[in-house]
């Protein structure tokens, strides 16, 4: 299951530096607009201590964590929706991601130019959000222009329904309301899904601060971002791109020691990965044995056969049942055998809704 979060922001807010840290890729991070022209995609592992426990317990030949893709998208500027900068190209890249991580500059540094002349995080957020709304509005207006007259002249229920939904979207966008804040029925969402609307995508704000402000958990700029984000129930993660870049060069032990010295429990990027995973309604199940321990990503609400199909389509096609124990039970009893002896191993059928932390063995026949 391939899912991608796009990292967006104005030029020179720390996007590419953070992306370098996330993926340990040495892409161009320059102090001028449009240093990133083509989207850079990096695959990261989702940190999960449960997989570490399974590895110690089973001592497998290989351990495979679940992964997540981040795409670094070049800096947007005011007017991107009408093609300013390299706007149209960048907006098309954002349409391809599942969630948006918006990096906001919350630090002062006279040596790093700001494309708008000064640091103002709320202005920066609104520049990007307005450009995304204008891009969505253009799509809706174009579609309404094509089917509006047809709906008025005919009694076709499907066409009228589409016009009603698009009109609802248009009215909200014209009031500067991003579509993720608008309530939609299931049928409405099904209708608008092919449009891949930008402001319908879930969002996380990343407040990029200085080293000093990270240690005090922010500053007045961060407070402004948190207040803004709270109005749309969005999460804010406070990061220092410079520190994250330094952490990315260390091995796990040195990284932990560095974080301990700073008095920080978890890196900002690990927080971002977890938050994005949660934002998209994702969860993890495991397969475990002496040959391999592996984490698998699934969407919450998926049934056992669908999750089996993530491993291989034959598993879903020929699904019989799943032998499942919870991670909590395995940790409590200490071994698979003891879980069975305690009567905590379960056989689940086709209607079973998978849970985060399930450890599974799928039985199938094709």
CSV table of C-alpha atoms in Angstrom, one decimal, residues 19 21 28 34 37 65 85 134-135 140 159 176 202 208 237 283 290 304 313 332 347 350 356-357 365:
chain,number,residue,atom,x,y,z
A,19,UNK,CA,13.4,16.4,3.5
A,21,UNK,CA,16.8,14.7,7.1
A,28,UNK,CA,19.8,20.5,-3.4
A,34,UNK,CA,12.9,27.2,-6.8
A,37,UNK,CA,12.1,22.0,-9.4
A,65,UNK,CA,9.4,-2.3,8.8
A,85,UNK,CA,6.9,30.9,-10.3
A,134,UNK,CA,-7.9,29.2,-6.1
A,135,UNK,CA,-6.6,26.1,-7.9
A,140,UNK,CA,-14.9,23.5,-10.1
A,159,UNK,CA,-26.3,15.8,-13.3
A,176,UNK,CA,-12.0,31.1,1.9
A,202,UNK,CA,-5.7,16.4,5.3
A,208,UNK,CA,10.3,25.2,11.8
A,237,UNK,CA,4.7,19.6,15.0
A,283,UNK,CA,-2.6,1.2,11.2
A,290,UNK,CA,11.8,-17.4,12.3
A,304,UNK,CA,-9.1,-9.6,7.1
A,313,UNK,CA,-3.6,-11.0,-4.2
A,332,UNK,CA,2.1,-10.1,28.2
A,347,UNK,CA,-9.5,-17.8,14.4
A,350,UNK,CA,-14.0,-12.9,6.3
A,356,UNK,CA,-3.7,-2.2,14.9
A,357,UNK,CA,-1.2,-4.5,16.4
A,365,UNK,CA,-6.4,-21.9,-0.8
